[in-house]
mmCIF file of C-alpha atoms in Angstrom:
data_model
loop_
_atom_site.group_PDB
_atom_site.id
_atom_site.type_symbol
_atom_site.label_atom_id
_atom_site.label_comp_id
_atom_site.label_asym_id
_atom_site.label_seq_id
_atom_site.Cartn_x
_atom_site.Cartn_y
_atom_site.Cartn_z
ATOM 1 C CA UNK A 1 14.323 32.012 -54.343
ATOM 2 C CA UNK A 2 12.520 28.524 -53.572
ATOM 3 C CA UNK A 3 14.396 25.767 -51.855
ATOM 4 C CA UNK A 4 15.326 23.055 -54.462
ATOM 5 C CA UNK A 5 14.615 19.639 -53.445
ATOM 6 C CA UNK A 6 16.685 16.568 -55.133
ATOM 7 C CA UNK A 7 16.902 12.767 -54.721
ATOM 8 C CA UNK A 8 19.955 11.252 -55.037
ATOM 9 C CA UNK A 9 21.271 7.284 -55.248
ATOM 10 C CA UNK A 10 25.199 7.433 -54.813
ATOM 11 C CA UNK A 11 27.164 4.070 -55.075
ATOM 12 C CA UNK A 12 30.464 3.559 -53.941
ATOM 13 C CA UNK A 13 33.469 1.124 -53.500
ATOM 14 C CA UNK A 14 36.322 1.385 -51.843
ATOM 15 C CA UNK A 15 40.041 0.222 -52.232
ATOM 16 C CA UNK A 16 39.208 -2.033 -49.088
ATOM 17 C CA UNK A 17 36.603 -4.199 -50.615
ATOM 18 C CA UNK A 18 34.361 -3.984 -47.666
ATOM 19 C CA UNK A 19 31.460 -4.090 -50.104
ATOM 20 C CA UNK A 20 28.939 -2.127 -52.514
ATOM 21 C CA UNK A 21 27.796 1.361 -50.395
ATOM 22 C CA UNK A 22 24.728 2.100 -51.576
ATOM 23 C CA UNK A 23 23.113 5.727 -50.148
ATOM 24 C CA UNK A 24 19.475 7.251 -51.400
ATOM 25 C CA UNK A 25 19.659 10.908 -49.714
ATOM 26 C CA UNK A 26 17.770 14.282 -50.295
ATOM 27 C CA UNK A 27 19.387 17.583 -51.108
ATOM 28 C CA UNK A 28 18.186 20.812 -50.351
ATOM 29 C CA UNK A 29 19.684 24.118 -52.424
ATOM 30 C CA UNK A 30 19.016 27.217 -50.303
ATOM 31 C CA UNK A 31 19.994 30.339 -51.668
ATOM 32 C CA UNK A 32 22.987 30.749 -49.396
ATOM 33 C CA UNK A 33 23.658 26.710 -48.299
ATOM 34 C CA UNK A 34 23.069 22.954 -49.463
ATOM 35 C CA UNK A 35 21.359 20.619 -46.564
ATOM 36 C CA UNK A 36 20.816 16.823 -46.897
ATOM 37 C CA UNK A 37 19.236 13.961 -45.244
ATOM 38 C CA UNK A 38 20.342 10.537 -45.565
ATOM 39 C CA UNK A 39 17.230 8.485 -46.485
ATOM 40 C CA UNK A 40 18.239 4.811 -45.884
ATOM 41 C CA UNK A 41 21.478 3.346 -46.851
ATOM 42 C CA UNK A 42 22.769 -0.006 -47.018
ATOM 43 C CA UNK A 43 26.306 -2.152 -47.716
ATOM 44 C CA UNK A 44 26.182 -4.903 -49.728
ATOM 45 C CA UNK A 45 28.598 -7.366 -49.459
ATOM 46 C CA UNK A 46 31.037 -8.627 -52.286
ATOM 47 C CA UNK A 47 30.786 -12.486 -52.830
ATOM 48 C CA UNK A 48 33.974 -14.090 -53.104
ATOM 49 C CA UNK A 49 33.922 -13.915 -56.543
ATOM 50 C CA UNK A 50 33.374 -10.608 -57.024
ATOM 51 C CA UNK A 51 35.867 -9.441 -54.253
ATOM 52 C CA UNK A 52 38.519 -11.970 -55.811
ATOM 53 C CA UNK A 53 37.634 -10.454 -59.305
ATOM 54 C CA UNK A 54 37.904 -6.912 -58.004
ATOM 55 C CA UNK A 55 41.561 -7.178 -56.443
ATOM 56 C CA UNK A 56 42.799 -8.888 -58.958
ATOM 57 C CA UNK A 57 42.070 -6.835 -61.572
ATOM 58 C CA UNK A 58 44.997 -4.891 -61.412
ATOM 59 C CA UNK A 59 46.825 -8.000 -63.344
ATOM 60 C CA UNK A 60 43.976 -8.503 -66.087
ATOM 61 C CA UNK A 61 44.374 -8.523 -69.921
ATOM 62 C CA UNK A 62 43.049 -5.439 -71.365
ATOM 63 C CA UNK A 63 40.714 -7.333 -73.585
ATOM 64 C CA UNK A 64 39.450 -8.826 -70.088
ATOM 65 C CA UNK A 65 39.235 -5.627 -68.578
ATOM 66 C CA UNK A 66 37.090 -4.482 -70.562
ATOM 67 C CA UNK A 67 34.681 -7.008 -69.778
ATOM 68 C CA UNK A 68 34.936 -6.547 -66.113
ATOM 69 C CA UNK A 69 34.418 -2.869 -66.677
ATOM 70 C CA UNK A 70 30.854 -4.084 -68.292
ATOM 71 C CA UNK A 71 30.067 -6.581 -66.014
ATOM 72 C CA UNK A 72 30.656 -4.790 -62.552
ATOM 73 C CA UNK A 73 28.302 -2.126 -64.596
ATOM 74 C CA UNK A 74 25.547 -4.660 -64.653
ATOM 75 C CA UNK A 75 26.257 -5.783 -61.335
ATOM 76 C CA UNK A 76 26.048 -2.368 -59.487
ATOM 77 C CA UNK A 77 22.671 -1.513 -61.565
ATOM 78 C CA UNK A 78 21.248 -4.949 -60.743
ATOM 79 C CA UNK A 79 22.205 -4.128 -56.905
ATOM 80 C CA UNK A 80 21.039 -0.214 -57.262
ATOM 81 C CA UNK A 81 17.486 -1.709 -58.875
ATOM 82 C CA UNK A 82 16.789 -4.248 -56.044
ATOM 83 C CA UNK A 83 17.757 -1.458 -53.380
ATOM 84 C CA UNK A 84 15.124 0.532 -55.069
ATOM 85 C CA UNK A 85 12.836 -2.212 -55.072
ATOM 86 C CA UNK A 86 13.401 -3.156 -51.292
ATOM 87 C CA UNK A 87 12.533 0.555 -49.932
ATOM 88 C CA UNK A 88 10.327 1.333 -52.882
ATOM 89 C CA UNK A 89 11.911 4.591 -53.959
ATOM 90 C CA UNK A 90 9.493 6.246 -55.767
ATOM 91 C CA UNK A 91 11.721 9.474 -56.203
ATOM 92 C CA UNK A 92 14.966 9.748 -57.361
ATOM 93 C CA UNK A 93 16.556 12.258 -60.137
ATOM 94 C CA UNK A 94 19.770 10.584 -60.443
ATOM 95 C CA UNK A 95 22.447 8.159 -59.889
ATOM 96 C CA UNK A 96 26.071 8.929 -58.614
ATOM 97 C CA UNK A 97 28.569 5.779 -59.248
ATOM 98 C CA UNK A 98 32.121 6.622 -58.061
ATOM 99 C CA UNK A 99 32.693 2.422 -59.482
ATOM 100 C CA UNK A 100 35.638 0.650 -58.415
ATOM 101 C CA UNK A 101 39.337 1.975 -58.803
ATOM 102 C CA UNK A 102 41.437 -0.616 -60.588
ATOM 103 C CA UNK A 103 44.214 1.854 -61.941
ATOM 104 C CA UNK A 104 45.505 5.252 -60.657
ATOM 105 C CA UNK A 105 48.484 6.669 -62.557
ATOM 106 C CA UNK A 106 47.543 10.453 -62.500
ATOM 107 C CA UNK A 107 51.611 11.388 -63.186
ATOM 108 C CA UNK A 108 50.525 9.055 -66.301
ATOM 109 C CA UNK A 109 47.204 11.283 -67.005
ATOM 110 C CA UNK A 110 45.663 8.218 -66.308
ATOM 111 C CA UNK A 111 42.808 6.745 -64.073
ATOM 112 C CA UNK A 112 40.435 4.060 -64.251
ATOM 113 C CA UNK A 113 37.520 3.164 -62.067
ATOM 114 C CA UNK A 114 35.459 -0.020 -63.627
ATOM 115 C CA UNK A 115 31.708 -0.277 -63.465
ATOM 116 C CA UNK A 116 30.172 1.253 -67.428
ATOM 117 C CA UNK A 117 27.257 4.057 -66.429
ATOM 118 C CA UNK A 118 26.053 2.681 -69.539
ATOM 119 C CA UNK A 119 25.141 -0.955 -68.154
ATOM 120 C CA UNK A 120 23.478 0.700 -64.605
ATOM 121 C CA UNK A 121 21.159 2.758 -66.645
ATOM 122 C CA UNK A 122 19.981 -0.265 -68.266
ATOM 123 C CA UNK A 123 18.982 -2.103 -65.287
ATOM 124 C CA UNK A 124 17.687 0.842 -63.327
ATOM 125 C CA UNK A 125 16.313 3.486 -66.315
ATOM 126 C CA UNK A 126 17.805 5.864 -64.034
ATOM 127 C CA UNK A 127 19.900 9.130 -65.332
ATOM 128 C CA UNK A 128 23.357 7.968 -64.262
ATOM 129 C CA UNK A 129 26.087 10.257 -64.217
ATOM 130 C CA UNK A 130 29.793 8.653 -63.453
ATOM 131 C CA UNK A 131 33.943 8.404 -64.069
ATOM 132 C CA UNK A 132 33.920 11.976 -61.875
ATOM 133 C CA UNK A 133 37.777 11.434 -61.853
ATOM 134 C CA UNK A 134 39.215 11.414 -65.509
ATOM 135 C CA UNK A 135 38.597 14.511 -66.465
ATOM 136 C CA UNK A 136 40.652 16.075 -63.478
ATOM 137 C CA UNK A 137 43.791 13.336 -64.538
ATOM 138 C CA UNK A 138 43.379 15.277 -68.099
ATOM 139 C CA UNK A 139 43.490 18.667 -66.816
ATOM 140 C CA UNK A 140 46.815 17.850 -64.417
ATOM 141 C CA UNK A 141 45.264 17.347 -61.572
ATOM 142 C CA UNK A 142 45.418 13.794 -59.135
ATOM 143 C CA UNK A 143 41.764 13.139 -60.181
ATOM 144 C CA UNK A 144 41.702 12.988 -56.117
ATOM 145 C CA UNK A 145 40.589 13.195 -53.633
ATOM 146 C CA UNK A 146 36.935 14.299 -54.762
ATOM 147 C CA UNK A 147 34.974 14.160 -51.632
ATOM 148 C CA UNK A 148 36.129 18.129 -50.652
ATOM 149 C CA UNK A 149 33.568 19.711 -52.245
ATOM 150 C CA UNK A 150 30.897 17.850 -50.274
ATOM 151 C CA UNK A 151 32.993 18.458 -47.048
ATOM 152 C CA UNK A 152 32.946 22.209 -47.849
ATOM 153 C CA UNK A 153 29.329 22.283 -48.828
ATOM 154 C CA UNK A 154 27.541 19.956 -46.146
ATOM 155 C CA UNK A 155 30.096 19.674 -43.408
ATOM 156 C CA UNK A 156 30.718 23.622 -42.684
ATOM 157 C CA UNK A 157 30.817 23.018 -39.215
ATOM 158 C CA UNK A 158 33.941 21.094 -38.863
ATOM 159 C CA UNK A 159 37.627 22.707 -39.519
ATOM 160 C CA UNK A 160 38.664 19.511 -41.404
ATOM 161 C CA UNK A 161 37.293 16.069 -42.226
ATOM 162 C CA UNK A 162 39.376 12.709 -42.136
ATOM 163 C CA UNK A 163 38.186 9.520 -43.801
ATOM 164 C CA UNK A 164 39.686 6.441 -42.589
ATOM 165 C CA UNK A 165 39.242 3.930 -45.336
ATOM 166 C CA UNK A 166 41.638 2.132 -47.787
ATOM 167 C CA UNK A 167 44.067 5.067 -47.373
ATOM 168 C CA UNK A 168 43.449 7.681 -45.149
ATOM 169 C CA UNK A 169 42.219 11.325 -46.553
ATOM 170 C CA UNK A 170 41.744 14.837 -45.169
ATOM 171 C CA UNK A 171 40.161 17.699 -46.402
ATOM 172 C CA UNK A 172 40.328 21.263 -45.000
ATOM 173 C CA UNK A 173 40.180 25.149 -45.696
ATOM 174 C CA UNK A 174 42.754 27.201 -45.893
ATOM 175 C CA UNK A 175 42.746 30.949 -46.572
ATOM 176 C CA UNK A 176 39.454 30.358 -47.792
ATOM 177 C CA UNK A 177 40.167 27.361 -50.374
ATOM 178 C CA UNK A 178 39.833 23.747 -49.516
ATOM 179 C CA UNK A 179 42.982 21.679 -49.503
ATOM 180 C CA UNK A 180 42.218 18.065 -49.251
ATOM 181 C CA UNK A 181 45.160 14.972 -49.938
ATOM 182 C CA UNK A 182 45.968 11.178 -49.025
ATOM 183 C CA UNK A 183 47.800 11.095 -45.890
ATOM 184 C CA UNK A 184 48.763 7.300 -45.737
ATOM 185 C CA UNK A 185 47.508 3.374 -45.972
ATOM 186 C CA UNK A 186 45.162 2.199 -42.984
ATOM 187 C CA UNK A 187 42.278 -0.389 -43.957
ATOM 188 C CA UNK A 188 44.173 -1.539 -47.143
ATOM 189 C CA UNK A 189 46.913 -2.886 -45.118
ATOM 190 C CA UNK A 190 45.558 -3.381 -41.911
ATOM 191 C CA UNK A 191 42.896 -5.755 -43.713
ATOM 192 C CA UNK A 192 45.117 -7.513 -45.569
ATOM 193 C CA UNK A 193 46.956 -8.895 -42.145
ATOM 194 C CA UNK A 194 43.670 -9.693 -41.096
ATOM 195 C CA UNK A 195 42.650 -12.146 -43.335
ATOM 196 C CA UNK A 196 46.293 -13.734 -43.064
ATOM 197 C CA UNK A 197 44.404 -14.840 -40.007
ATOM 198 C CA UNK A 198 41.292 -15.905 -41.197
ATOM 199 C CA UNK A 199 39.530 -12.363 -40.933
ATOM 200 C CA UNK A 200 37.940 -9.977 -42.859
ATOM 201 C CA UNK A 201 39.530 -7.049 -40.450
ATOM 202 C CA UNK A 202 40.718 -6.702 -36.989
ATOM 203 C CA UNK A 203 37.453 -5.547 -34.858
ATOM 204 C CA UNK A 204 38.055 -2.840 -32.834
ATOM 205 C CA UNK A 205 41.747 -3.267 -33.311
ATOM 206 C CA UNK A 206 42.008 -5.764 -31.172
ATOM 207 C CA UNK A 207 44.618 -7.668 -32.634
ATOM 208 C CA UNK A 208 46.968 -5.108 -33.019
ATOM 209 C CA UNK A 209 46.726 -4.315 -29.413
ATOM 210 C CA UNK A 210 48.157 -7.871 -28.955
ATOM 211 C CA UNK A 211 50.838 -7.604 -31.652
ATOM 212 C CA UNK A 212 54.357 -5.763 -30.778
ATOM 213 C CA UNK A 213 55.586 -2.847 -32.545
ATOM 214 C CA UNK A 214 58.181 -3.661 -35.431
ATOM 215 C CA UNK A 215 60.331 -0.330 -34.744
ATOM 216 C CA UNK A 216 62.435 -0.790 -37.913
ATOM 217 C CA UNK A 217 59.434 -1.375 -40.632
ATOM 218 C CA UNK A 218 57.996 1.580 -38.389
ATOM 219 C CA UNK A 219 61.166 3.862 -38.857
ATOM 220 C CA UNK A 220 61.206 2.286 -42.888
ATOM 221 C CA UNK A 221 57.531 3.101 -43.542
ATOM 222 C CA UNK A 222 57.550 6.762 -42.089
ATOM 223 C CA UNK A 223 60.894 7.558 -44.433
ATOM 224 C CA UNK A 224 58.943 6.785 -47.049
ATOM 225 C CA UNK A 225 59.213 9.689 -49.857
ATOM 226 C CA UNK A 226 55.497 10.333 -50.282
ATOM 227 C CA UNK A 227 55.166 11.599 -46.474
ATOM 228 C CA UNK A 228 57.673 14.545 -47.753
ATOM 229 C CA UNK A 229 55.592 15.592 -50.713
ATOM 230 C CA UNK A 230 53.761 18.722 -50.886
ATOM 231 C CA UNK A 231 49.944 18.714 -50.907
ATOM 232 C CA UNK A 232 48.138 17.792 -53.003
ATOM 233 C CA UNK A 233 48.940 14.311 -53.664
ATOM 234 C CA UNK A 234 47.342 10.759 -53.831
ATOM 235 C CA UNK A 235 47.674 7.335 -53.570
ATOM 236 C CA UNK A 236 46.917 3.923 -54.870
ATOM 237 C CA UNK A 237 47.584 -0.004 -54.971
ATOM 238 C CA UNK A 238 50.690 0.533 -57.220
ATOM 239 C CA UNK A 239 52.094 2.359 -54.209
ATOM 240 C CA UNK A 240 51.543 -0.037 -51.804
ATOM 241 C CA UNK A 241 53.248 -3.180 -53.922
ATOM 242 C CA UNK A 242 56.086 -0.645 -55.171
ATOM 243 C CA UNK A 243 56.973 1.127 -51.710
ATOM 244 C CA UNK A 244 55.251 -1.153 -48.938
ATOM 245 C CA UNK A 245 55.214 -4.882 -49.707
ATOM 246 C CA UNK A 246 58.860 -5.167 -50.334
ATOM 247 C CA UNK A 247 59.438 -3.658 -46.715
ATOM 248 C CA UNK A 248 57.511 -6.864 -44.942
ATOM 249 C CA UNK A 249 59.628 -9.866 -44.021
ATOM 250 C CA UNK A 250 58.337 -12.704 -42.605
ATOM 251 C CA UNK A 251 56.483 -10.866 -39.162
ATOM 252 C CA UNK A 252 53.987 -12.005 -37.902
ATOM 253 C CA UNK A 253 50.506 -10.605 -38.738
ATOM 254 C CA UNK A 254 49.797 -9.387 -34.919
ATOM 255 C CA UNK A 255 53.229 -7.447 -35.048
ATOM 256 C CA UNK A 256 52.229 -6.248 -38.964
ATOM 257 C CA UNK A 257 48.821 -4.730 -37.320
ATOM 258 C CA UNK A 258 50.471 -3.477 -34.748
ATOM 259 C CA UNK A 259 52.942 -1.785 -36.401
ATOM 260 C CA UNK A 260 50.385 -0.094 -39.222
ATOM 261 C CA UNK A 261 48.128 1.016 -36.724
ATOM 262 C CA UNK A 262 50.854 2.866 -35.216
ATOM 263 C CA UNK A 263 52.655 4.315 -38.445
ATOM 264 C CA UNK A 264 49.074 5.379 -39.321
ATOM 265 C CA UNK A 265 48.442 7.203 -36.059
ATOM 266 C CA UNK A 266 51.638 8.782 -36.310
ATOM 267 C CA UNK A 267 51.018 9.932 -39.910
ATOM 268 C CA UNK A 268 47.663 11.308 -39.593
ATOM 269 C CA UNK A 269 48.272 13.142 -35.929
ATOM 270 C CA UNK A 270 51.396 15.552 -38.033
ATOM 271 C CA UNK A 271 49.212 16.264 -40.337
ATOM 272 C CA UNK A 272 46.751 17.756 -37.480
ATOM 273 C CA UNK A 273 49.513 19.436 -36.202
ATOM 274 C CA UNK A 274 51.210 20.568 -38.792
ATOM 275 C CA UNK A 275 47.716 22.463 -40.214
ATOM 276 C CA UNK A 276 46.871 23.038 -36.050
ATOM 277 C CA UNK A 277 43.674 21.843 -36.765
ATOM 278 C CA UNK A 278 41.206 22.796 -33.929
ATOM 279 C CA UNK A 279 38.421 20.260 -34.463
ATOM 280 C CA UNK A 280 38.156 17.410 -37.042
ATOM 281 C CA UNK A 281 35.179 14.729 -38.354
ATOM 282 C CA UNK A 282 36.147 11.180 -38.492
ATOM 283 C CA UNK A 283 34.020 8.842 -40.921
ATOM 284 C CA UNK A 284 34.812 5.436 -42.679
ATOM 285 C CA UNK A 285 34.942 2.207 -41.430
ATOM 286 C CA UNK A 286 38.832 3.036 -39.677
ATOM 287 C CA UNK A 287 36.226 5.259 -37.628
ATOM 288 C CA UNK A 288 35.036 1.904 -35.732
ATOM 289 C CA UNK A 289 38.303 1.267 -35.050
ATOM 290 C CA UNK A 290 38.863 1.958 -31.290
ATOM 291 C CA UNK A 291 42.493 1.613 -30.924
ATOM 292 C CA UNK A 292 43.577 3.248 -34.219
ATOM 293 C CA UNK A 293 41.110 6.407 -32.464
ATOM 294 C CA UNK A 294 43.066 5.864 -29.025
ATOM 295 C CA UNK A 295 46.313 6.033 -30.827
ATOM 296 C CA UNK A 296 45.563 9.128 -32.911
ATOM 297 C CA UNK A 297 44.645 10.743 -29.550
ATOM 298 C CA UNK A 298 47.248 9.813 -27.989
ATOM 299 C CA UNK A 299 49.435 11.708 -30.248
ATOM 300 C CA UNK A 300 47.629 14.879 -31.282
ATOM 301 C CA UNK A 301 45.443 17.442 -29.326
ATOM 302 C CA UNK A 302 42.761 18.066 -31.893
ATOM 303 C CA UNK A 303 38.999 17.594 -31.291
ATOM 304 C CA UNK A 304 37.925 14.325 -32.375
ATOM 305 C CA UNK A 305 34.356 13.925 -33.574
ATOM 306 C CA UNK A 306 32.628 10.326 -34.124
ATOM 307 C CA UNK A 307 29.096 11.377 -35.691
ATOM 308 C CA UNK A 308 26.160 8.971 -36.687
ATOM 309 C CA UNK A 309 26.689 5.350 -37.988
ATOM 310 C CA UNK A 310 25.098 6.528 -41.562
ATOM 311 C CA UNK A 311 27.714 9.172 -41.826
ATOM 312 C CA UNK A 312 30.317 7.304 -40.603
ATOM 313 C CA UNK A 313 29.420 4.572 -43.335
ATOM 314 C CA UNK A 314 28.261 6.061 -45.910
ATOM 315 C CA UNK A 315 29.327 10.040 -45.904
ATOM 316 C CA UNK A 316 31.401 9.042 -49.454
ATOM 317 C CA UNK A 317 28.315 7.343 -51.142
ATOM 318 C CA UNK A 318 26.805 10.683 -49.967
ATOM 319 C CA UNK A 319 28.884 12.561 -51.349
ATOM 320 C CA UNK A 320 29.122 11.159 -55.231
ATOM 321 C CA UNK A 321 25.221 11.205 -55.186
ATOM 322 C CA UNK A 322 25.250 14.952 -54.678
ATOM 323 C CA UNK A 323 28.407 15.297 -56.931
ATOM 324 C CA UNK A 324 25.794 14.192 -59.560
ATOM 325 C CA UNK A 325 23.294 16.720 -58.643
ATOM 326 C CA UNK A 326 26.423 19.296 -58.880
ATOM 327 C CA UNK A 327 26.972 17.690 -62.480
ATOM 328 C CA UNK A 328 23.251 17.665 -63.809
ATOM 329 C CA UNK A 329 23.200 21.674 -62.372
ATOM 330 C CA UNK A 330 26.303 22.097 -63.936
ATOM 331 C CA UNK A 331 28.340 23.170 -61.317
ATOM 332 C CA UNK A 332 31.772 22.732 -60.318
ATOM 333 C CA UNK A 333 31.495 19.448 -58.216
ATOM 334 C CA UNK A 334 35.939 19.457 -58.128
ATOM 335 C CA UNK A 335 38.299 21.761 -56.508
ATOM 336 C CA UNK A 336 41.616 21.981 -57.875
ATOM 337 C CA UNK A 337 42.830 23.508 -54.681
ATOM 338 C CA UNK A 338 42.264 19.641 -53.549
ATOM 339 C CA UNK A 339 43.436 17.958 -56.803
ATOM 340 C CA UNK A 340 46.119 20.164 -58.348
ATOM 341 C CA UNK A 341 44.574 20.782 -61.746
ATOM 342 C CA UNK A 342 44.352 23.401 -63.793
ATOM 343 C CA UNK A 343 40.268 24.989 -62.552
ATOM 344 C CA UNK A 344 37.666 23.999 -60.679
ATOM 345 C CA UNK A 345 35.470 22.091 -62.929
ATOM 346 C CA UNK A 346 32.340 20.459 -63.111
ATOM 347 C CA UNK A 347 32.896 16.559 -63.843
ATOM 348 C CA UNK A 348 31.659 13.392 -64.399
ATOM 349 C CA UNK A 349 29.977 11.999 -67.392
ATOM 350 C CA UNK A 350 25.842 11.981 -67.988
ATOM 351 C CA UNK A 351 24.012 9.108 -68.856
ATOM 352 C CA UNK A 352 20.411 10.698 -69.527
ATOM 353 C CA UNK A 353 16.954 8.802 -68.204
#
């Protein structure tokens, strides 16, 4: 059988807000393995309108959701088309939007990430192919995480693979299925503190290496009932202003930093030795964050692996551009040993050239 070459745009946005991730990569199909190459990649950065509009839309009307939904559409096809423009793409089969998560209520057979497929096909003329996570909320599953499948299929050589972003994620396999879940807050709260003091996040961690430990919000935050759930399970911004906001008091934001940094070291480091996980890839932007790294060394004796900047930054983007080439080959792009739903299934809805 031929190789079978695709091009691939995937857009992404994370619970952090650190911007639009926008990743043009080629896929290759072998007969026995999928290879890629990341082409060029770039993060746009939200204005403050758009990241003020994004976080708050969580409190919106629903007649004013809607047009959010339509507009962030427009926007991230306006963005996609002048990316093309700038590195004159020439070849590309498909778009891969993951959009922006506003709601995630899977118990409620609900998700909702804004950004209409609909509106970037009109400004690009691109097949787009989005909302990968709905259909899994239908069919009982936690419509996350959905990165797995491209952890199993391009990242064979690592025993597990840990994305440090808004929450923290892992995916690994197990008896020969992958198991993938949330594991606990990092950029989502430790960005937040950060701009209490004028900052978009703490570089390197270096202000939670000033900050001192808060050892009962520490002790409060790793009782919390989620760490005692089975796998698989998930987590979103309800969680965090339900379970987590009403544990702060009045600390300071060096001793908040401080003290996340830790819980999330702690959180992540039983999870690699609860699963004794010999080796493990870190990517996302928590990746950059040296004493986060230290700490999770400090506290677990798996193999940490750093790779590239464009993996590091953009291995999610990646991955929902070849979840669309899954899609348009019809083949399952979600694992339900990762999600909990009924079958693996092939998701994500088609919005044809």
């Amino acid at each position: 059988m031929e190789n079978q070459i695709f091009f691939a745009i995937g857009l992404m946005s994370g619970t952090s807000l650190d911007g639009l991730d926008i990743c043009y990569s080629k896929f290759i199909k072998t007969k026995n393995y999928w290879d890629f190459e990341i082409l060029t990649s770039e993060t746009i950065p939200y204005s403050s309108e758009w990241e003020n509009a994004l976080k708050n839309a969580i409190h919106l009307s629903g007649e004013a959701l809607l047009k959010l939904n339509a507009d962030y559409g427009f926007y991230l096809g306006e963005k996609t088309q002048e990316f093309i423009d700038k590195h004159k793409i020439r070849e590309l089969d498909l778009i891969g939007s993951h959009g922006h998560t506003v709601f995630h209520q899977p118990k409620n057979k609900f998700t909702f990430q804004i950004g209409d497929g609909r509106a970037i096909k009109s400004k690009t003329n691109a097949t787009v192919i989005y909302d990968f996570r709905s259909q899994d909320v239908i069919f009982g599953g936690n419509g996350a995480p959905l990165v797995p499948i491209g952890d199993e299929l391009l990242f064979p050589d690592y025993e597990a693979c840990l994305n440090l972003g808004g929450f923290s994620n892992i995916s690994l396999n197990r008896n020969g299925k992958r198991i993938a879940f949330d594991i606990g807050p990092v950029n989502i709260l430790l960005n937040s503190c950060a701009e209490k003091l004028g900052k978009k996040f703490d570089n390197n961690g270096e202000i939670a290496r000033t900050g001192n430990i808060d050892h009962q919000l520490l002790a409060d935050l790793n009782e919390l009932d989620f760490y005692k759930q089975a796998a698989p399970k998930s987590l979103g911004i309800e969680w965090i202003n339900n379970q987590i906001s009403p544990l702060i008091r009045n600390q300071k934001a060096e001793d908040l930093l401080a003290t996340f940094t830790e819980h999330a070291a702690i959180q992540i480091a039983n999870i690699f030795d609860l699963y004794d996980i010999k080796n493990v890839l870190i990517t996302g932007g928590g990746a950059y964050n040296s004493y986060l790294i230290e700490k999770i060394k400090s506290r677990t004796k798996t193999e940490i692996n750093i790779p590239i900047k464009e993996i590091i930054e953009y291995k999610e983007a990646l991955i929902f551009a070849f979840m669309g080439i899954l899609r348009s080959l019809n083949i399952n792009n979600v694992l339900c040993s990762a999600t909990g739903s009924q079958k693996d299934h092939c998701s994500g809805l088609i919005v044809n050239k």
